[in-house]
JSON list of C-alpha atoms in Angstrom, two decimals:
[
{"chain": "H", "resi": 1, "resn": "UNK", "atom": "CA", "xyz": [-81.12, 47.53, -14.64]},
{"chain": "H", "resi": 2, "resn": "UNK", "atom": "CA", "xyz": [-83.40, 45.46, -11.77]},
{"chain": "H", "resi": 3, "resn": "UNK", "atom": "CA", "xyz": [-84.04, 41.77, -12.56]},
{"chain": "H", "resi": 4, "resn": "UNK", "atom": "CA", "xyz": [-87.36, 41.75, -11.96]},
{"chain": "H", "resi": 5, "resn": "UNK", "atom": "CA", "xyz": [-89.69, 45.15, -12.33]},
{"chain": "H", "resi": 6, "resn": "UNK", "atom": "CA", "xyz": [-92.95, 45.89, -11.14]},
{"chain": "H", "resi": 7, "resn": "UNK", "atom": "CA", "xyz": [-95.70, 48.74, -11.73]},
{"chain": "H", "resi": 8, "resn": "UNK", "atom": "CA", "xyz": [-95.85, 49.84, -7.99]},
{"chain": "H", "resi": 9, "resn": "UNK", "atom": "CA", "xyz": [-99.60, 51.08, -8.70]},
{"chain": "H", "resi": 10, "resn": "UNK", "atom": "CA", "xyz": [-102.08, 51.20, -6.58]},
{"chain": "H", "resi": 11, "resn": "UNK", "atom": "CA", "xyz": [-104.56, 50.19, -8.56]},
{"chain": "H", "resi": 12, "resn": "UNK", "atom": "CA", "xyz": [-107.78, 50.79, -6.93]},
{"chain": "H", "resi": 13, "resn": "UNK", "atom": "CA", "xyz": [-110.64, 49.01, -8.30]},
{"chain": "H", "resi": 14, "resn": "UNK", "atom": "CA", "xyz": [-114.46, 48.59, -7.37]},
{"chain": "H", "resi": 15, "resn": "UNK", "atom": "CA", "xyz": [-115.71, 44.94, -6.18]},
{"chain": "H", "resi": 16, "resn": "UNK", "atom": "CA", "xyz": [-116.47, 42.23, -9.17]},
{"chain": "H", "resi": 17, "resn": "UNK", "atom": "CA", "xyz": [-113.84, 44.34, -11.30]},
{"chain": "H", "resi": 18, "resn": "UNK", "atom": "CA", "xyz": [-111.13, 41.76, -13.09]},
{"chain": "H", "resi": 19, "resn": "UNK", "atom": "CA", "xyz": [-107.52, 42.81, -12.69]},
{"chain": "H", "resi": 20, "resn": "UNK", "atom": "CA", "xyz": [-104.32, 42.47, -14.20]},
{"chain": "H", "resi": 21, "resn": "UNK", "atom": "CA", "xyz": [-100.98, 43.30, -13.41]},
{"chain": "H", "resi": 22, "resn": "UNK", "atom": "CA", "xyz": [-97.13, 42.85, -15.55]},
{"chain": "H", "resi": 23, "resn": "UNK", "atom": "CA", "xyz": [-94.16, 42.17, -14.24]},
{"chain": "H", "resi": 24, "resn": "UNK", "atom": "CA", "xyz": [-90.98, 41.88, -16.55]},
{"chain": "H", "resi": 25, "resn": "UNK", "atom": "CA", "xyz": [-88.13, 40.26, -16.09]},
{"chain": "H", "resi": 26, "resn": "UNK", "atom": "CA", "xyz": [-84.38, 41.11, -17.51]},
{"chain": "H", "resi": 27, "resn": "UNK", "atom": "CA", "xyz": [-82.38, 37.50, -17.46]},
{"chain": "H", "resi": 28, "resn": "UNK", "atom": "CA", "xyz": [-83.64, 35.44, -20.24]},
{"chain": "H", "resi": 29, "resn": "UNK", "atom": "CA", "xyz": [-82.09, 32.32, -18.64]},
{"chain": "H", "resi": 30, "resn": "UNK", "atom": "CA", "xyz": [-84.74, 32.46, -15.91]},
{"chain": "H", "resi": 31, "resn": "UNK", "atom": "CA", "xyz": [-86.26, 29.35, -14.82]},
{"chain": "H", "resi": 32, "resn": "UNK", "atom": "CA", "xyz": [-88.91, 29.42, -12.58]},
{"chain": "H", "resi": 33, "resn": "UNK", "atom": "CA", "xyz": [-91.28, 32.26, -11.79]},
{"chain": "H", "resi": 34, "resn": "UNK", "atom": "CA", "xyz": [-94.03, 32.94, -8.77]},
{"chain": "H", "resi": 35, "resn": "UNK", "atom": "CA", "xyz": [-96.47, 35.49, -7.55]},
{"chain": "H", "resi": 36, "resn": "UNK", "atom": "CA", "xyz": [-96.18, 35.83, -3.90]},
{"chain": "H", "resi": 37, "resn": "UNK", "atom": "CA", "xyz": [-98.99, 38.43, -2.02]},
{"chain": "H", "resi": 38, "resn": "UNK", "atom": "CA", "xyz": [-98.05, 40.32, 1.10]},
{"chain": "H", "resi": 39, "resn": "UNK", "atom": "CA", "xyz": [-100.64, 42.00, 3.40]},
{"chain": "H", "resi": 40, "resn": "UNK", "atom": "CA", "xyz": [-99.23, 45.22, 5.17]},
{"chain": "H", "resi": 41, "resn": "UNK", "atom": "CA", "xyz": [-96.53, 44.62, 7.59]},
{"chain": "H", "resi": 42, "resn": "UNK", "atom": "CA", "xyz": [-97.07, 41.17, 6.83]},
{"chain": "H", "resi": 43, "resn": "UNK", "atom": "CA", "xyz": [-94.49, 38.24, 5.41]},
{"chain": "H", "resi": 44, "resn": "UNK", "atom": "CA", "xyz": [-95.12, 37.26, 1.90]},
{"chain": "H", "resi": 45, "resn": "UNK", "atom": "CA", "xyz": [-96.91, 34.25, 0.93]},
{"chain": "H", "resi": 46, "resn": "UNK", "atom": "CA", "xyz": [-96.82, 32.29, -2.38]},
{"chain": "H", "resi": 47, "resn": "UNK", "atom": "CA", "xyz": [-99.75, 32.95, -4.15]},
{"chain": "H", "resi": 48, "resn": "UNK", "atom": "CA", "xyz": [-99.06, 30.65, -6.88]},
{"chain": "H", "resi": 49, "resn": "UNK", "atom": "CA", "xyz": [-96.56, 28.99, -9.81]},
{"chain": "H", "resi": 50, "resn": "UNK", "atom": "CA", "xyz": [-96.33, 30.49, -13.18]},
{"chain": "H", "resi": 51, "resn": "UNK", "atom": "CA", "xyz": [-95.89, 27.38, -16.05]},
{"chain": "H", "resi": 52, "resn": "UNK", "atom": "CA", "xyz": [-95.23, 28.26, -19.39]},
{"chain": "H", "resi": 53, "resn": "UNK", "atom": "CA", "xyz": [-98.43, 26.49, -20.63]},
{"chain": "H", "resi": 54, "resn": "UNK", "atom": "CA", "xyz": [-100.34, 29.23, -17.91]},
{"chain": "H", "resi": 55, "resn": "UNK", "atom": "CA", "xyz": [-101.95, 28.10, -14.87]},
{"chain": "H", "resi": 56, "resn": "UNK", "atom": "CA", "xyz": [-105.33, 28.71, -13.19]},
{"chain": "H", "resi": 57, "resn": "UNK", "atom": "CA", "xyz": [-106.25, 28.91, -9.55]},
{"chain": "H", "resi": 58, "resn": "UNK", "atom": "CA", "xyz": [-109.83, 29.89, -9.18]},
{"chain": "H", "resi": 59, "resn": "UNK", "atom": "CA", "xyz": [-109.87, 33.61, -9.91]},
{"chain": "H", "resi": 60, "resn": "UNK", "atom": "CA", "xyz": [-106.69, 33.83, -10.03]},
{"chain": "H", "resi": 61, "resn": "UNK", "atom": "CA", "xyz": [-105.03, 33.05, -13.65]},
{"chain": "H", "resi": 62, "resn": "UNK", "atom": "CA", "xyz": [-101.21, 33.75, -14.31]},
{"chain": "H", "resi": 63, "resn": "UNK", "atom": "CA", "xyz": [-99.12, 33.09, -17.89]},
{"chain": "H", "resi": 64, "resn": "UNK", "atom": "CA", "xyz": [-95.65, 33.53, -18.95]},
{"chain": "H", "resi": 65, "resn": "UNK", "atom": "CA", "xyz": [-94.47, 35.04, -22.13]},
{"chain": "H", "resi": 66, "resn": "UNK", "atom": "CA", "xyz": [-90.52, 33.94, -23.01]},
{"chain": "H", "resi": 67, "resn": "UNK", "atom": "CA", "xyz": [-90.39, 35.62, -25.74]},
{"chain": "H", "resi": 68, "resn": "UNK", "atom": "CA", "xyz": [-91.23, 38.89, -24.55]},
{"chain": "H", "resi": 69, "resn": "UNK", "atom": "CA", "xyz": [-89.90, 37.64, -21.06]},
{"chain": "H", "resi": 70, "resn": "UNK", "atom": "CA", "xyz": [-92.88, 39.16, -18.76]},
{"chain": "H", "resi": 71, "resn": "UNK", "atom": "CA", "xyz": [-95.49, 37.34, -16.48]},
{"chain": "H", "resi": 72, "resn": "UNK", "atom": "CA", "xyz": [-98.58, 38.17, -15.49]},
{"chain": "H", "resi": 73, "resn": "UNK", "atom": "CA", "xyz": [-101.20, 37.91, -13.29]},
{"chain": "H", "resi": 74, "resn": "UNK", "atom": "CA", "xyz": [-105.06, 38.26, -13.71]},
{"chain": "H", "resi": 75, "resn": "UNK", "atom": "CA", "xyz": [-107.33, 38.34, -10.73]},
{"chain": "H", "resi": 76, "resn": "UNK", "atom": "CA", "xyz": [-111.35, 38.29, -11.43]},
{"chain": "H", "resi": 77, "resn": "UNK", "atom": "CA", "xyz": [-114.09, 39.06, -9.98]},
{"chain": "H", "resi": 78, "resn": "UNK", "atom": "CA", "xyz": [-111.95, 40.80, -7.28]},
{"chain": "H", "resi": 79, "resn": "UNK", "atom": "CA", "xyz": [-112.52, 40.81, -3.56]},
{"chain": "H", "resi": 80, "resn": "UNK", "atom": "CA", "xyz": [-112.30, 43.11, -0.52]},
{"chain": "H", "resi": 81, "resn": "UNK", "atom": "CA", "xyz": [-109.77, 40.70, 0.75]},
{"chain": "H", "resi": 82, "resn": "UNK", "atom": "CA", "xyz": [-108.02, 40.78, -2.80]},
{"chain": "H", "resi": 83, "resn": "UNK", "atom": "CA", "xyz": [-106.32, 44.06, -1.46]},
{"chain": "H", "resi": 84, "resn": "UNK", "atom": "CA", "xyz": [-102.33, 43.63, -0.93]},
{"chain": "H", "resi": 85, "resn": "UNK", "atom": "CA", "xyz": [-99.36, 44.26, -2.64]},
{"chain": "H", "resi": 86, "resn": "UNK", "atom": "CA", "xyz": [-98.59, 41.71, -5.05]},
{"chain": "H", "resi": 87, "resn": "UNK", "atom": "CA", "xyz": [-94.84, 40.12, -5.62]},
{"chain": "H", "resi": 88, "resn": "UNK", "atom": "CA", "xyz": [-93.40, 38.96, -8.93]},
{"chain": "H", "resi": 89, "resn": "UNK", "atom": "CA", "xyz": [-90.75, 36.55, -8.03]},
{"chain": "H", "resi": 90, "resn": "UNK", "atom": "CA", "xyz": [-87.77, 35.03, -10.53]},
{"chain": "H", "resi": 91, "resn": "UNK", "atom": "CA", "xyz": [-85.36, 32.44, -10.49]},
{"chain": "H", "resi": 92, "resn": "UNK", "atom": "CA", "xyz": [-81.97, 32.64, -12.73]},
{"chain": "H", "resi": 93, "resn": "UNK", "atom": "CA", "xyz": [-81.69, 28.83, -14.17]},
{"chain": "H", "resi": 94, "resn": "UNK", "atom": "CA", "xyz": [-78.35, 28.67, -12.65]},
{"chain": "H", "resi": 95, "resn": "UNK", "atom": "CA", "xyz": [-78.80, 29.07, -9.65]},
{"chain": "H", "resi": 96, "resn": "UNK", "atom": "CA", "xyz": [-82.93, 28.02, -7.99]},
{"chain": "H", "resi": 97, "resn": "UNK", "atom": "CA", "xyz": [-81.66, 29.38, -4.46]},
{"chain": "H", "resi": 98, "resn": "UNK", "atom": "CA", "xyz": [-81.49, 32.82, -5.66]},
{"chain": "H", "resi": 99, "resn": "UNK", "atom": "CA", "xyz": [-85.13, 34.21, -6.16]},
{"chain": "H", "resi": 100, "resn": "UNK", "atom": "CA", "xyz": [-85.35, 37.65, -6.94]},
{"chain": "H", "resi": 101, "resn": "UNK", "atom": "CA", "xyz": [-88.29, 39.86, -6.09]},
{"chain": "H", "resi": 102, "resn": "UNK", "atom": "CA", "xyz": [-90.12, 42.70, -7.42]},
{"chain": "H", "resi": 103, "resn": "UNK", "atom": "CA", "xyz": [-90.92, 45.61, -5.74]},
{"chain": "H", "resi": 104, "resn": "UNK", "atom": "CA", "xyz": [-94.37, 44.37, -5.86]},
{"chain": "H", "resi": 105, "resn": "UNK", "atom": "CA", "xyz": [-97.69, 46.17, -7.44]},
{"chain": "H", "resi": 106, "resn": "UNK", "atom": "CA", "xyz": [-100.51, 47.05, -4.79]},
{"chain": "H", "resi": 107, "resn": "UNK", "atom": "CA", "xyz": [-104.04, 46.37, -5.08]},
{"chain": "H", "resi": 108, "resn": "UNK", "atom": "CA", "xyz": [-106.76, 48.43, -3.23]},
{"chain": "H", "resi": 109, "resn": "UNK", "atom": "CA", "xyz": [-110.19, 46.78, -4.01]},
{"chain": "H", "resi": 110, "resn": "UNK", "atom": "CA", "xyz": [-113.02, 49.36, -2.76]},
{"chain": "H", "resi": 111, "resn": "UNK", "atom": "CA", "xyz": [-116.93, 48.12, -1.93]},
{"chain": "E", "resi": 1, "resn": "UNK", "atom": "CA", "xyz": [-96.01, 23.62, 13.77]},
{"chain": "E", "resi": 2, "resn": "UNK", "atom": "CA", "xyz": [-94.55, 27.23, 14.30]},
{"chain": "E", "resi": 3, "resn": "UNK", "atom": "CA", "xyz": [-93.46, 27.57, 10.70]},
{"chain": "E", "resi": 4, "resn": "UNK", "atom": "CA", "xyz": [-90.72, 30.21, 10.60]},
{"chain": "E", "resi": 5, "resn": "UNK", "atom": "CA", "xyz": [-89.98, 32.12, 14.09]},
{"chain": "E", "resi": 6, "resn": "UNK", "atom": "CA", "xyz": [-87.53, 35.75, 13.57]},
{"chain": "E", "resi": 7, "resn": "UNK", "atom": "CA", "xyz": [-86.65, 37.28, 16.94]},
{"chain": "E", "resi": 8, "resn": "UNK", "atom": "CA", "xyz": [-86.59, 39.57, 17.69]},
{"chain": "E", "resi": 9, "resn": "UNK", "atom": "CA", "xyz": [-89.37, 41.27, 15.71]},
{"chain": "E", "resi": 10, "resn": "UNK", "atom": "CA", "xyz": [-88.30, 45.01, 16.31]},
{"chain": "E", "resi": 11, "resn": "UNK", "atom": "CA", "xyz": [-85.13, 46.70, 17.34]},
{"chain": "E", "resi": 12, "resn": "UNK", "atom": "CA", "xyz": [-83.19, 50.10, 17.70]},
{"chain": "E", "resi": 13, "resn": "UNK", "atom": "CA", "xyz": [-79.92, 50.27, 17.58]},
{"chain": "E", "resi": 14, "resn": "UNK", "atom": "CA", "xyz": [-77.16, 53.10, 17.33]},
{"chain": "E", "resi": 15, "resn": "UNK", "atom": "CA", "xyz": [-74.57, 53.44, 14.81]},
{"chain": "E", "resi": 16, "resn": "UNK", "atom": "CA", "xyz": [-71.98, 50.93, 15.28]},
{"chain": "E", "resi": 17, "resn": "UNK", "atom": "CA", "xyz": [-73.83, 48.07, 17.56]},
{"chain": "E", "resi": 18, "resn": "UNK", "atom": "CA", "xyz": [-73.55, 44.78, 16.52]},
{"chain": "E", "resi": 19, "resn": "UNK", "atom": "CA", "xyz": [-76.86, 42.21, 17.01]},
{"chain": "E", "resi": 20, "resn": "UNK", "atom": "CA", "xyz": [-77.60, 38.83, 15.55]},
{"chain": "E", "resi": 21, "resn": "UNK", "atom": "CA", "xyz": [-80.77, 38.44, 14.19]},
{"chain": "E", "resi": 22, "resn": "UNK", "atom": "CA", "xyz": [-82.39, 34.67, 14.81]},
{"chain": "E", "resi": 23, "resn": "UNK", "atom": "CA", "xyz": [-84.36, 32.23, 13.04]},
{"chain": "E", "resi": 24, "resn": "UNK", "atom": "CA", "xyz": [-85.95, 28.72, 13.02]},
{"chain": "E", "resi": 25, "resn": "UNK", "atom": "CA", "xyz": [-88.05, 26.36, 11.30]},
{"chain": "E", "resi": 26, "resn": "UNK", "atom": "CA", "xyz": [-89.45, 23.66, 12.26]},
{"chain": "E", "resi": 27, "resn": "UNK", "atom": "CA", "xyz": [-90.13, 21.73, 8.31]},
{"chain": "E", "resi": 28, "resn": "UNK", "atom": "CA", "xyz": [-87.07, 19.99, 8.05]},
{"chain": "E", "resi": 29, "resn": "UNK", "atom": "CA", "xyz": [-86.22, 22.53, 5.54]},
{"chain": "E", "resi": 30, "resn": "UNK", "atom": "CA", "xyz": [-82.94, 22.67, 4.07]},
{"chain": "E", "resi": 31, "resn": "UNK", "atom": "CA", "xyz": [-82.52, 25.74, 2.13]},
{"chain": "E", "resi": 32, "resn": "UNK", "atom": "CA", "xyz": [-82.68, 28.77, 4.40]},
{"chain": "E", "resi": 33, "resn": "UNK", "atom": "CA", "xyz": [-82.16, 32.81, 3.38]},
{"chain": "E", "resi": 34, "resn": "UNK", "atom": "CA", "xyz": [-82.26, 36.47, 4.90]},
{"chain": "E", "resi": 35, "resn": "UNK", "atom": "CA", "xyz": [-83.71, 39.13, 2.71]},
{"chain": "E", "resi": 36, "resn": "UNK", "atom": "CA", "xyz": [-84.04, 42.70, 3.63]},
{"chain": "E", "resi": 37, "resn": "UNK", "atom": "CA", "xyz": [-86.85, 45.14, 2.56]},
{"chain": "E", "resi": 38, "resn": "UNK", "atom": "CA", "xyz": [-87.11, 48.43, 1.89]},
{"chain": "E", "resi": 39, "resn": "UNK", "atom": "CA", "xyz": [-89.62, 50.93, 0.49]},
{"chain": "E", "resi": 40, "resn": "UNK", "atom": "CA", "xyz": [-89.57, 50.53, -3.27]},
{"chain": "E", "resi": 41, "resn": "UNK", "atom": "CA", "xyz": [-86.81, 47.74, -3.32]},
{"chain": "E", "resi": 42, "resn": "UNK", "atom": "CA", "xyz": [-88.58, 44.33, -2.58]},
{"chain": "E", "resi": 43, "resn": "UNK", "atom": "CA", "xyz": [-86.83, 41.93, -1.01]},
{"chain": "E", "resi": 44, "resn": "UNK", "atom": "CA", "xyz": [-83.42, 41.36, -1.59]},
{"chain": "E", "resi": 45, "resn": "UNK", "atom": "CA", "xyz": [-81.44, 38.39, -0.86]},
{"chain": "E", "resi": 46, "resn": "UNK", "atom": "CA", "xyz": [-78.59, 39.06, 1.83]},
{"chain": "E", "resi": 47, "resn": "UNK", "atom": "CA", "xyz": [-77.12, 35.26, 2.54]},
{"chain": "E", "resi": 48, "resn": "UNK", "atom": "CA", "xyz": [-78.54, 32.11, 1.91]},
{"chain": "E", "resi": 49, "resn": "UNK", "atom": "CA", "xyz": [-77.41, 28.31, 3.48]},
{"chain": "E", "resi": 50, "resn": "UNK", "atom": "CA", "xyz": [-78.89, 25.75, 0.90]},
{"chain": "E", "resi": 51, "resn": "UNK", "atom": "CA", "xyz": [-77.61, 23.02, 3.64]},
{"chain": "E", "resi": 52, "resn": "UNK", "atom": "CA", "xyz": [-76.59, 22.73, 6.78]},
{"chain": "E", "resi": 53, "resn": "UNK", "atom": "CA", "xyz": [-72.94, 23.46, 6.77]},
{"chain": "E", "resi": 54, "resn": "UNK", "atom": "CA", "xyz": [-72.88, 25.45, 3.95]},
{"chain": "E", "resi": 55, "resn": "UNK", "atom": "CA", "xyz": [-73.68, 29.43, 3.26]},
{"chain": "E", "resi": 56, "resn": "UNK", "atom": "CA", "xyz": [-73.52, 31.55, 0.58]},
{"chain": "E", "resi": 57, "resn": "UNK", "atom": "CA", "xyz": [-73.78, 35.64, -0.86]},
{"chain": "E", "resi": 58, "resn": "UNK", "atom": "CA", "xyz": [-77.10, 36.65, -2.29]},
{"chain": "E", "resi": 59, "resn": "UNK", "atom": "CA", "xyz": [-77.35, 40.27, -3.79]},
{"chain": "E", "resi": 60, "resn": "UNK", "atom": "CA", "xyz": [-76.65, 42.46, -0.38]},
{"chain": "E", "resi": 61, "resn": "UNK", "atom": "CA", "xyz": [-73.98, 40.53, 1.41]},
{"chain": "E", "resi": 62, "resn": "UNK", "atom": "CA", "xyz": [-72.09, 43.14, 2.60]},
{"chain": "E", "resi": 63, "resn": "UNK", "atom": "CA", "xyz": [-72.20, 44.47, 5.90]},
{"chain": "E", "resi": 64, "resn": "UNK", "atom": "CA", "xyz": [-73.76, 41.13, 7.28]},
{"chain": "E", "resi": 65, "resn": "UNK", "atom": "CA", "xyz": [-72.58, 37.71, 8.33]},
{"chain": "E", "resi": 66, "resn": "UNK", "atom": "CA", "xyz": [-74.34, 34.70, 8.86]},
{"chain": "E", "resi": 67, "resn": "UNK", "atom": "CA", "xyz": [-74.40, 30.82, 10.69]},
{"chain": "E", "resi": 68, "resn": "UNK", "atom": "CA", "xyz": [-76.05, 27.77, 9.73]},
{"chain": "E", "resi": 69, "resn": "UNK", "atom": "CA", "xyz": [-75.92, 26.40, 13.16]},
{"chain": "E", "resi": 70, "resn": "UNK", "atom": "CA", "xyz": [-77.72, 23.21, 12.59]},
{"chain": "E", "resi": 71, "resn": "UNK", "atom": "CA", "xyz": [-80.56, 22.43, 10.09]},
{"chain": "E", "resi": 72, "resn": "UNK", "atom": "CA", "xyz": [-83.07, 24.70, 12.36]},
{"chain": "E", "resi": 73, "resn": "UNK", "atom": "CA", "xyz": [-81.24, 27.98, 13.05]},
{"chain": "E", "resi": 74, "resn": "UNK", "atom": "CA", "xyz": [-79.93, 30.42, 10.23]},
{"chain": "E", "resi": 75, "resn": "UNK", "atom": "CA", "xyz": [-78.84, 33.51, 12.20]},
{"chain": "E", "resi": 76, "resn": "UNK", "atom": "CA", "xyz": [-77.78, 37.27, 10.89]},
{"chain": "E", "resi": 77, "resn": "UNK", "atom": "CA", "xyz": [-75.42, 39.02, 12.59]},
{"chain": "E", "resi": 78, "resn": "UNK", "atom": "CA", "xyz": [-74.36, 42.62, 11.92]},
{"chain": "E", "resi": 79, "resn": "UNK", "atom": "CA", "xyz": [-71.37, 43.65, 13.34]},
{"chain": "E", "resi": 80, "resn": "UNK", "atom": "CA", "xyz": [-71.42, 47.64, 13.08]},
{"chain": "E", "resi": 81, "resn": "UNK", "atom": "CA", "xyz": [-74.73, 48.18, 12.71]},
{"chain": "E", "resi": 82, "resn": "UNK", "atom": "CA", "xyz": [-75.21, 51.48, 10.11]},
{"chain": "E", "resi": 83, "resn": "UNK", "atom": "CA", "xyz": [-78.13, 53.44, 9.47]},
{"chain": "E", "resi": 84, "resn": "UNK", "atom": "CA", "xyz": [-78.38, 52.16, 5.82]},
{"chain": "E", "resi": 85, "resn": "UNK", "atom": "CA", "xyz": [-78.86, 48.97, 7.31]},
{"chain": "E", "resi": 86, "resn": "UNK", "atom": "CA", "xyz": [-82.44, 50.33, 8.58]},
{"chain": "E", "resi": 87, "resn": "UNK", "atom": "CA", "xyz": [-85.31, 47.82, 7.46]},
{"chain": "E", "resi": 88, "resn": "UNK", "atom": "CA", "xyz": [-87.12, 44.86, 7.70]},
{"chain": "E", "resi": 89, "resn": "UNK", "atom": "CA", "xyz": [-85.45, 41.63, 7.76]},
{"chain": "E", "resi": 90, "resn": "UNK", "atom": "CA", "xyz": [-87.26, 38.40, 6.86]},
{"chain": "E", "resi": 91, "resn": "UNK", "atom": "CA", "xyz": [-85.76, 34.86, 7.00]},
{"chain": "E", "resi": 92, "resn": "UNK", "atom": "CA", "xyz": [-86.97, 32.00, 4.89]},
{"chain": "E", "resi": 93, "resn": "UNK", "atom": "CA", "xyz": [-86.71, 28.64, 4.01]},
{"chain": "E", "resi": 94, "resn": "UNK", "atom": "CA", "xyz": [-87.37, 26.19, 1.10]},
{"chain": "E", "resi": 95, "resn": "UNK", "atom": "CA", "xyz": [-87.51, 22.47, 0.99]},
{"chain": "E", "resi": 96, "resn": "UNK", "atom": "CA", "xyz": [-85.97, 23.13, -2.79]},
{"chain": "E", "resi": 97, "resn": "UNK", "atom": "CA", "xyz": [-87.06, 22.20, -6.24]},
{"chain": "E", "resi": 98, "resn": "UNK", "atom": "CA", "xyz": [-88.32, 18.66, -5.14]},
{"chain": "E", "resi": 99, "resn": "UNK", "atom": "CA", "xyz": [-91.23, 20.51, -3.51]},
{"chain": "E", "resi": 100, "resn": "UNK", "atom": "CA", "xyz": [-91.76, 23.22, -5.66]},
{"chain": "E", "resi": 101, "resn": "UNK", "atom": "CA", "xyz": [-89.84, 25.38, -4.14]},
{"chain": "E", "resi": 102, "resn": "UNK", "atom": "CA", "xyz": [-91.49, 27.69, -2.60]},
{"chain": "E", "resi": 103, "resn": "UNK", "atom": "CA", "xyz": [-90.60, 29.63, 0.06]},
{"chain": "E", "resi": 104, "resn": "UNK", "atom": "CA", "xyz": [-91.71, 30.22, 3.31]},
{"chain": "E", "resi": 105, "resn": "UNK", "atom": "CA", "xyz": [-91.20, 33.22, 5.62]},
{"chain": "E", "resi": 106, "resn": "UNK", "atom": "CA", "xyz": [-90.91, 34.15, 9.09]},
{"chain": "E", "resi": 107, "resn": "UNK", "atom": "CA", "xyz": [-93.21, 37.20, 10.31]},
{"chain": "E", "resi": 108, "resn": "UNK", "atom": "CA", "xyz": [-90.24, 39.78, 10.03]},
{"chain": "E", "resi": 109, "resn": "UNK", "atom": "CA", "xyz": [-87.72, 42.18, 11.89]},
{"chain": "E", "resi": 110, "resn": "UNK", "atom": "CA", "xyz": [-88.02, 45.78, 12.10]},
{"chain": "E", "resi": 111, "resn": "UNK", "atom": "CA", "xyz": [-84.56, 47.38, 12.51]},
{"chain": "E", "resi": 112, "resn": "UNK", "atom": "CA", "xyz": [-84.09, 50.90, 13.08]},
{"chain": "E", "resi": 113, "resn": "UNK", "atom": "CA", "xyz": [-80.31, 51.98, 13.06]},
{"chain": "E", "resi": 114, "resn": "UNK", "atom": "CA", "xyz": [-80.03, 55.35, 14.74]}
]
């Protein structure tokens, strides 16, 4: 079973549309979690921390749920330059150098 | 600053080369890490260093070897290069927890084992 898993997608949505994508994870001693966005043939960059009280970065709003152990990841009033595959990323409690990555979900945002 | 520099950023090789695959930073990073990634995988984790000096297996270790030559350089070397081991290669590095620790990556390698 993967750690971390991911609905490839794509989802294709229209400009303005709000967005959100899952991503569950398997270890329930997991510590930390990020979304990390990579552009096409690009390097990934963090996007942003999860908290477990839920955190908000202008459109971009992402919340953890231990109990069900899944994160998530809401992105409104999307943009053009929304599109890009987007990377759920968990860390075992353990052990913080070992992140492990999902296979990502991949927005296509159309005008 | 440069950030995270891979070279080289592609290469073909044929069954059974070896290569070392190099990296640097320039944030007085500590942790450093090769992933590879293929189609429908993510990244995985191949090595890691979380200090100079030290080095350690991620999920993929085998087939690969690595150096933490000084606090800049994390290089991966393969030594018979198979075509399984076809993919991108990015190399990162973390200043750990005290910063968040986030990650940050170089722009990638794109190996092609023949």
């Amino acid at each position: 079973r993967k750690e971390v898993e991911q609905d490839p997608g794509p989802f294709n949505v229209p400009e303005g549309a709000t967005v959100a994508f899952n991503c569950t994870y398997s270890n329930s001693a997991s510590q930390s979690f990020f979304w990390y966005r990579q552009d096409c043939r690009k390097e990934p960059k963090l996007l942003m921390s999860v908290y477990s009280s839920g955190n908000e970065d202008g459109r971009f709003t992402a919340q953890l749920n231990r109990a069900s152990q899944y994160i998530s990841l809401l992105i409104r009033d999307s943009k053009l330059s929304d599109s890009a595959t987007y990377l759920c990323v968990v860390i075992p409690i353990y052990n913080f150098n070992k992140f492990y990555f999902g296979s990502g979900t991949k927005l296509n945002v159309k005008p | 600053n440069a950030g995270v520099t891979q070279t080289p950023k592609f290469q073909v090789l044929k069954t059974g080369q070896s290569m070392t695959l190099q990296c640097a930073q320039d944030m007085n990073h500590n942790s450093m890490y090769w992933y590879r990634q293929d189609p429908g995988m993510g990244l995985r984790l191949i090595y890691y260093s979380a200090s100079e000096g030290t080095t350690d297996k991620g999920e993929v270790p085998n087939g690969y070897n690595v150096s933490r030559l000084n606090k800049r350089e994390f290089s991966l070397r393969l030594e018979s290069a198979a075509p399984s081991q076809t993919s991108v290669y990015f190399c990162a590095s973390s200043a750990g927890l005290a910063r968040g620790n986030e990650q940050f990556f170089g722009p990638g390698t794109r190996l092609t084992v023949l």
